[in-house]
Coordinates of C-alpha atoms in Angstrom, one line a residue:
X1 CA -42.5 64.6 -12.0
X2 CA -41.9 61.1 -13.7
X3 CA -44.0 58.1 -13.6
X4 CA -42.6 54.7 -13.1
X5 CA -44.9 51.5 -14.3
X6 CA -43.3 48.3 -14.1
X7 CA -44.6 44.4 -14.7
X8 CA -42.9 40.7 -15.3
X9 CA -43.2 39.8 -11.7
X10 CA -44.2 36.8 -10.6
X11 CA -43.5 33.3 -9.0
X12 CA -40.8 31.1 -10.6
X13 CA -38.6 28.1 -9.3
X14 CA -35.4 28.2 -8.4
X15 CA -33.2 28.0 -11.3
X16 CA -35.4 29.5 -13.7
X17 CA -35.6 33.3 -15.3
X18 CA -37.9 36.9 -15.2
X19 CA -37.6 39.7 -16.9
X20 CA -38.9 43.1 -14.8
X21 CA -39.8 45.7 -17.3
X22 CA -40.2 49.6 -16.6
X23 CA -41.7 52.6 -18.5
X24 CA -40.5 56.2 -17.8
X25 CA -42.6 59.1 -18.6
X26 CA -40.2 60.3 -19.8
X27 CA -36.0 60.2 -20.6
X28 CA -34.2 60.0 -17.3
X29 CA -30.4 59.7 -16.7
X30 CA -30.1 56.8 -14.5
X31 CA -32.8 53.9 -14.1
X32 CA -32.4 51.1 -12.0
X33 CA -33.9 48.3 -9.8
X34 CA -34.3 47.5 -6.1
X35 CA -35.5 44.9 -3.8
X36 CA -36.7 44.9 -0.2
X37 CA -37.4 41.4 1.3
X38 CA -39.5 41.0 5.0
X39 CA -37.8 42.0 8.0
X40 CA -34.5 43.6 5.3
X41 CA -33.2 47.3 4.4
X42 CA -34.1 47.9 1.0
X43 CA -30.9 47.4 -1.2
X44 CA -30.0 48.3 -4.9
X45 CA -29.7 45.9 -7.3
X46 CA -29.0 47.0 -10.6
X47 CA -28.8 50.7 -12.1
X48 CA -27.8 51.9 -15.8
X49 CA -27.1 55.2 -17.0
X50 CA -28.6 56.8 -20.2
X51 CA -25.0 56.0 -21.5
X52 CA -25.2 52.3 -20.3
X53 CA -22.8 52.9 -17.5
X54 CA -24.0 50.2 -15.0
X55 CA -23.7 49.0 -11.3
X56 CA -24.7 45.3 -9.8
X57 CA -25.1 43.7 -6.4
X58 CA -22.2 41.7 -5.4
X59 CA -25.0 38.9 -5.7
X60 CA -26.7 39.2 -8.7
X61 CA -23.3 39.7 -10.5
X62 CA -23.2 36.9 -13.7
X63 CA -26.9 36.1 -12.9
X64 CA -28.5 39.4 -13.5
X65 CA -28.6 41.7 -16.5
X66 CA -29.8 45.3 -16.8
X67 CA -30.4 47.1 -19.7
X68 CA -32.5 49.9 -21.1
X69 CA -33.9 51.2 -24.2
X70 CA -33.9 54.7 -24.8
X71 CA -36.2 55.5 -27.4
X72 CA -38.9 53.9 -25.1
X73 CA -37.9 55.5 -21.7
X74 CA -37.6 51.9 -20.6
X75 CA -35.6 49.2 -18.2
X76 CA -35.2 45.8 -18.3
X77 CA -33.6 43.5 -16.0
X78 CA -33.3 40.1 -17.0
X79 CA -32.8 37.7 -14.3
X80 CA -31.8 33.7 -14.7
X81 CA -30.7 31.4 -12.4
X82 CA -32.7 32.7 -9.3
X83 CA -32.6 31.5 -6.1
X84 CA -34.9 32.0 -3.2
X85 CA -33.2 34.7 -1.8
X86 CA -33.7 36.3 -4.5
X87 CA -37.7 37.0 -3.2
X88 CA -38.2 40.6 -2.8
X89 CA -40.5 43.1 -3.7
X90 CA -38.6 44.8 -6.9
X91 CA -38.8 48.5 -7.4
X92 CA -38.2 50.6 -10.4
X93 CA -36.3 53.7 -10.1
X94 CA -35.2 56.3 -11.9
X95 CA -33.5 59.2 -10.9
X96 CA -31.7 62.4 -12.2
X97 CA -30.3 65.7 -10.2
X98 CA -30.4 64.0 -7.3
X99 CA -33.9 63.7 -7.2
X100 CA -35.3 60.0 -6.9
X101 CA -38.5 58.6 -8.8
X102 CA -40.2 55.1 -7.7
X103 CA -42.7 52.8 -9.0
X104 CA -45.0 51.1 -6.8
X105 CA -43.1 47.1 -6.5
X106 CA -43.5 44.2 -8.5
X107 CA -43.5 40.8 -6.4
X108 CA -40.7 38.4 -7.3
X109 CA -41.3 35.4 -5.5
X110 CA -38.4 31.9 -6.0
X111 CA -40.1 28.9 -4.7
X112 CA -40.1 24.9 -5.3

C-alpha cells in the first residue's frame, strides 16, 4: 500500500502561480496529477516517471511543470499563468504495476 499526502492548494487570480506538492510513502515509478472539475470526467494532467519521462495536458502544455524528487518520494507541479478553467479538485497519484494509488484532492480554485 502507498500513501499519497499532498498541500499548496488554494485560491489564486487569474494569471498568477501554485505549486501542488505530494509525498509518497514510499519510491513509486510513475507520480502524477489530476483534476476533476463539477459536472466533468476526471482528466490527467501531468505524470513523471522515476526517470523523468513525462506527459502533459494539451492545456497545461508551456504553463505547467511537473517534477519530482526522488530522494523524498515527492511531486511537484508548478503551475503559472492559471486561468479559471483551470479550477479543479487536483489529485495526486502514483502508480506502479498497474496498480493506481490516490490522495484525497487539493482545491485549486482561479478567480478575480
Amino acid at each position: 500500500q502507498v500513501q499519497l499526502v499532498e498541500s499548496g492548494g488554494g485560491l489564486v487570480q487569474p494569471g498568477g502561480s501554485l505549486r501542488l506538492s505530494c509525498a509518497a510513502s514510499r519510491s513509486i515509478f510513475a507520480m502524477g496529477w489530476y483534476r476533476q472539475a463539477p459536472g466533468k470526467e476526471r482528466e490527467l494532467v501531468a505524470r513523471i516517471t522515476i526517470g523523468s519521462s513525462t506527459n502533459y495536458a494539451d492545456s497545461v502544455k508551456g504553463r505547467f511543470t511537473i517534477s519530482r524528487d526522488n530522494a523524498k518520494n515527492t511531486v511537484y507541479l508548478q503551475m503559472n499563468s492559471l486561468k479559471p478553467e483551470d479550477t479543479a479538485l487536483y489529485y495526486c497519484n502514483a502508480e506502479q504495476w498497474g496498480v493506481r494509488y490516490w490522495g484525497q484532492g487539493t482545491q485549486v480554485t482561479v478567480s478575480s
